[in-house]
Short mmCIF file of C-alpha atoms in Angstrom, two decimals:
data_model
loop_
_atom_site.label_atom_id
_atom_site.label_comp_id
_atom_site.label_asym_id
_atom_site.label_seq_id
_atom_site.Cartn_x
_atom_site.Cartn_y
_atom_site.Cartn_z
CA UNK A 574 -0.77 3.71 -13.85
CA UNK A 575 -1.53 6.02 -17.07
CA UNK A 576 1.39 5.62 -18.68
CA UNK A 577 1.49 1.65 -18.43
CA UNK A 578 -2.26 1.33 -19.26
CA UNK A 579 -4.93 1.71 -22.20
CA UNK A 580 -8.23 2.49 -21.50
CA UNK A 581 -9.51 0.12 -24.69
CA UNK A 582 -6.66 -2.43 -24.35
CA UNK A 583 -6.64 -3.48 -20.22
CA UNK A 584 -9.87 -3.83 -18.23
CA UNK A 585 -8.64 -1.86 -15.43
CA UNK A 586 -9.50 1.34 -13.23
CA UNK A 587 -7.78 2.93 -10.90
CA UNK A 588 -9.28 3.69 -7.71
CA UNK A 589 -7.48 6.72 -5.09
CA UNK A 590 -8.90 7.00 -1.43
CA UNK A 591 -7.63 10.16 -0.45
CA UNK A 592 -7.21 11.76 3.44
CA UNK A 593 -7.33 14.92 2.88
CA UNK A 594 -5.73 17.18 5.21
CA UNK A 595 -8.77 19.30 5.76
CA UNK A 596 -11.82 17.16 4.60
CA UNK A 597 -14.67 19.99 5.12
CA UNK A 598 -12.36 22.41 2.38
CA UNK A 599 -14.07 22.14 -0.96
CA UNK A 600 -10.89 24.05 -2.07
CA UNK A 601 -8.76 20.87 -0.77
CA UNK A 602 -10.84 18.65 -2.84
CA UNK A 603 -10.55 20.56 -5.82
CA UNK A 604 -7.24 21.21 -5.64
CA UNK A 605 -6.27 17.38 -5.43
CA UNK A 606 -8.61 16.94 -8.46
CA UNK A 607 -6.70 19.96 -10.24
CA UNK A 608 -3.71 18.22 -10.06
CA UNK A 609 -4.50 14.76 -10.85
CA UNK A 610 -5.97 16.61 -14.14
CA UNK A 611 -2.51 18.19 -14.57
CA UNK A 612 -0.85 15.02 -14.69
CA UNK A 613 -2.99 13.37 -16.59
CA UNK A 614 -2.73 15.93 -19.31
CA UNK A 615 1.04 16.12 -18.50
CA UNK A 616 1.02 12.36 -20.07
CA UNK A 617 -0.29 13.78 -23.58
CA UNK A 618 -1.60 10.04 -25.51
CA UNK A 619 -5.26 9.09 -25.77
CA UNK A 620 -6.97 6.78 -24.22
CA UNK A 621 -5.93 6.65 -20.52
CA UNK A 622 -7.58 4.18 -18.44
CA UNK A 623 -10.44 5.67 -15.84
CA UNK A 624 -9.21 6.95 -12.35
CA UNK A 625 -11.56 6.87 -9.98
CA UNK A 626 -10.99 9.77 -6.60
CA UNK A 627 -12.59 8.99 -2.99
CA UNK A 628 -12.11 12.37 -0.41
CA UNK A 629 -14.80 11.34 1.88
CA UNK A 630 -14.19 10.44 5.33
CA UNK A 631 -15.35 6.93 5.36
CA UNK A 632 -16.25 4.95 8.95
CA UNK A 633 -14.26 1.52 8.89
CA UNK A 634 -17.49 -0.58 7.38
CA UNK A 635 -17.03 1.97 4.35
CA UNK A 636 -13.40 1.30 3.88
CA UNK A 637 -14.26 -2.34 3.92
CA UNK A 638 -16.36 -2.09 1.23
CA UNK A 639 -14.08 -0.72 -0.91
CA UNK A 640 -11.25 -2.92 -0.13
CA UNK A 641 -13.57 -5.96 -0.31
CA UNK A 642 -14.30 -4.32 -4.13
CA UNK A 643 -11.39 -3.99 -5.59
CA UNK A 644 -8.84 -6.99 -7.00
CA UNK A 645 -5.45 -5.67 -6.63
CA UNK A 646 -3.82 -3.19 -4.07
CA UNK A 647 -1.09 -0.72 -5.21
CA UNK A 648 1.02 1.55 -3.01
CA UNK A 649 3.81 3.92 -4.08
CA UNK A 650 4.29 5.18 -0.44
CA UNK A 651 7.78 5.52 0.90
CA UNK A 652 6.80 3.76 4.42
CA UNK A 653 4.51 3.84 6.69
CA UNK A 654 4.18 3.16 10.54
CA UNK A 655 1.27 0.78 9.54
CA UNK A 656 -0.99 -0.17 6.82
CA UNK A 657 -3.83 -1.58 7.80
CA UNK A 658 -5.83 -1.64 3.98
CA UNK A 659 -2.78 -3.79 3.10
CA UNK A 660 -2.87 -6.31 5.98
CA UNK A 661 -6.55 -6.75 5.21
CA UNK A 662 -5.71 -7.23 1.41
CA UNK A 663 -2.96 -9.66 2.08
CA UNK A 664 -5.46 -11.32 4.52
CA UNK A 665 -8.12 -11.62 1.57
CA UNK A 666 -5.10 -13.26 -0.71
CA UNK A 667 -5.63 -10.34 -2.84
CA UNK A 668 -1.97 -9.48 -5.46
CA UNK A 669 -0.30 -6.10 -3.79
CA UNK A 670 2.30 -4.09 -4.95
CA UNK A 671 4.17 -2.04 -2.38
CA UNK A 672 7.73 0.02 -1.86
CA UNK A 673 10.32 -2.28 -0.35
CA UNK A 674 10.72 0.04 2.66
CA UNK A 675 7.20 -0.43 4.04
CA UNK A 676 6.75 -1.86 7.29
CA UNK A 677 5.10 -4.82 5.84
CA UNK A 678 7.76 -5.36 3.67
CA UNK A 679 8.65 -8.61 5.63
CA UNK A 680 5.17 -10.18 4.28
CA UNK A 681 6.97 -10.55 1.26
CA UNK A 682 10.32 -11.50 2.67
CA UNK A 683 10.42 -14.54 0.44
CA UNK A 684 8.79 -13.86 -2.89
CA UNK A 685 9.88 -11.68 -5.46
CA UNK A 686 6.40 -11.12 -6.09
CA UNK A 687 4.83 -7.52 -4.96
CA UNK A 688 8.41 -6.04 -4.61
CA UNK A 689 8.96 -2.61 -6.38
CA UNK A 690 12.50 -1.14 -6.06
CA UNK A 691 13.19 2.07 -4.76
CA UNK A 692 16.05 4.58 -5.11
CA UNK A 693 17.47 6.95 -2.12
CA UNK A 694 17.91 10.55 -2.71
CA UNK A 695 18.61 13.85 -0.17
CA UNK A 696 15.80 14.40 1.94
CA UNK A 697 15.59 17.80 1.07
CA UNK A 698 12.28 19.91 1.78
CA UNK A 699 11.22 18.02 4.45
CA UNK A 700 10.12 17.92 7.57
CA UNK A 701 12.57 19.22 10.53
CA UNK A 702 14.05 16.20 11.76
CA UNK A 703 15.58 15.46 8.32
CA UNK A 704 18.53 17.56 6.71
CA UNK A 705 19.87 17.32 3.41
CA UNK A 706 22.76 14.83 4.35
CA UNK A 707 19.56 11.98 5.06
CA UNK A 708 18.57 9.90 2.33
CA UNK A 709 15.02 9.19 1.91
CA UNK A 710 13.80 6.28 -0.29
CA UNK A 711 11.72 7.01 -3.67
CA UNK A 712 9.78 4.66 -5.48
CA UNK A 713 11.49 3.47 -8.46
CA UNK A 714 8.61 4.53 -11.20
CA UNK A 715 10.23 2.32 -13.92
CA UNK A 716 9.78 -0.79 -11.63
CA UNK A 717 6.72 -0.04 -10.02
CA UNK A 718 5.10 0.07 -13.22
CA UNK A 719 6.53 -3.37 -14.29
CA UNK A 720 4.67 -4.45 -10.94
CA UNK A 721 1.54 -3.03 -11.41
CA UNK A 722 1.48 -4.86 -15.32
CA UNK A 723 3.04 -7.66 -13.44
CA UNK A 724 -0.19 -7.82 -10.60
CA UNK A 725 -2.43 -7.49 -12.99
CA UNK A 726 -1.39 -10.14 -15.60
CA UNK A 727 -0.73 -12.75 -12.55
CA UNK A 728 -4.55 -11.99 -11.45
CA UNK A 729 -5.43 -14.26 -14.13
CA UNK A 730 -3.28 -17.09 -13.54
CA UNK A 731 -3.49 -19.91 -10.80
CA UNK A 732 -0.09 -19.91 -9.43
CA UNK A 733 -0.15 -15.93 -8.51
CA UNK A 734 -3.66 -16.79 -6.53
CA UNK A 735 -1.64 -19.83 -4.60
CA UNK A 736 0.94 -17.68 -3.85
CA UNK A 737 -1.45 -14.54 -2.72
CA UNK A 738 -2.91 -17.36 -0.52
CA UNK A 739 0.28 -18.47 0.80
CA UNK A 740 1.29 -14.94 1.87
CA UNK A 741 -2.30 -14.70 3.39
CA UNK A 742 -2.11 -17.56 5.90
CA UNK A 743 1.40 -16.48 6.54
CA UNK A 744 -0.15 -13.06 7.54
CA UNK A 745 -3.35 -14.43 9.53
CA UNK A 746 -0.72 -16.56 11.38
CA UNK A 747 1.11 -13.27 12.71
CA UNK A 748 -0.97 -11.16 13.00
CA UNK A 749 -4.60 -12.45 13.64
CA UNK A 750 -5.90 -10.60 16.87
CA UNK A 751 -5.98 -13.82 18.78
CA UNK A 752 -2.48 -14.14 18.47
CA UNK A 753 -1.42 -10.51 18.41
CA UNK A 754 -3.28 -10.67 21.96
CA UNK A 755 -1.49 -13.62 23.60
CA UNK A 756 1.97 -12.09 22.47
CA UNK A 757 0.59 -8.72 24.08
CA UNK A 758 -0.46 -10.32 27.12
CA UNK A 759 3.03 -12.29 27.42
CA UNK A 760 4.64 -9.24 27.10
CA UNK A 761 2.77 -7.60 29.78
CA UNK A 762 3.29 -10.42 32.12
CA UNK A 763 6.77 -10.63 31.85
CA UNK A 764 7.20 -6.83 32.42
CA UNK A 765 5.35 -7.19 35.42
CA UNK A 766 7.42 -10.23 36.74
CA UNK A 767 10.76 -7.90 35.73
CA UNK A 768 8.60 -5.10 37.70
CA UNK A 769 8.23 -6.78 40.90
CA UNK A 770 11.94 -8.35 40.86
CA UNK A 771 13.22 -4.71 40.51
CA UNK A 772 10.71 -3.72 43.60
CA UNK A 773 11.81 -6.68 46.04
#
């Protein structure tokens, strides 16, 4: 973000919402702020864009207020079991940038918009379930920068807004609460029928 955008040229700020491992520990909060400061210092260029860091534990209402306040969602996560923030942003027709290994990549399936490439590397120093023979995705930072710039540029174009609305409609068709509940009910009914057949 700091390499791609310029404070005096681009009217853009980055808001980072962090879920700290120990929310009540002031040392943990300071460590994260110092890490961001160190990264910004290593870039060695003037007029870096503004970065806002939120480390507070928020209610769902508080998170929704933050989501409603920004225009573009960007994630460099390798993959998640779920990403409710991304789903909410897509449903609101916000432009989103994500690595193409995330669980909700299928929402971008038919569109190049939003995809960020990745490279594979050995899963060193990871959790015990991995070993050096396993490969793990790492965002291609150059392409991630390109996609952030593209989303920022496309935010002002009607074509991108139409595309975002199209993906939002697709998301609602797939993840609307009533649709999900109906699917779950049908699945449970089929399981009950199967169980009764086995018992008989």
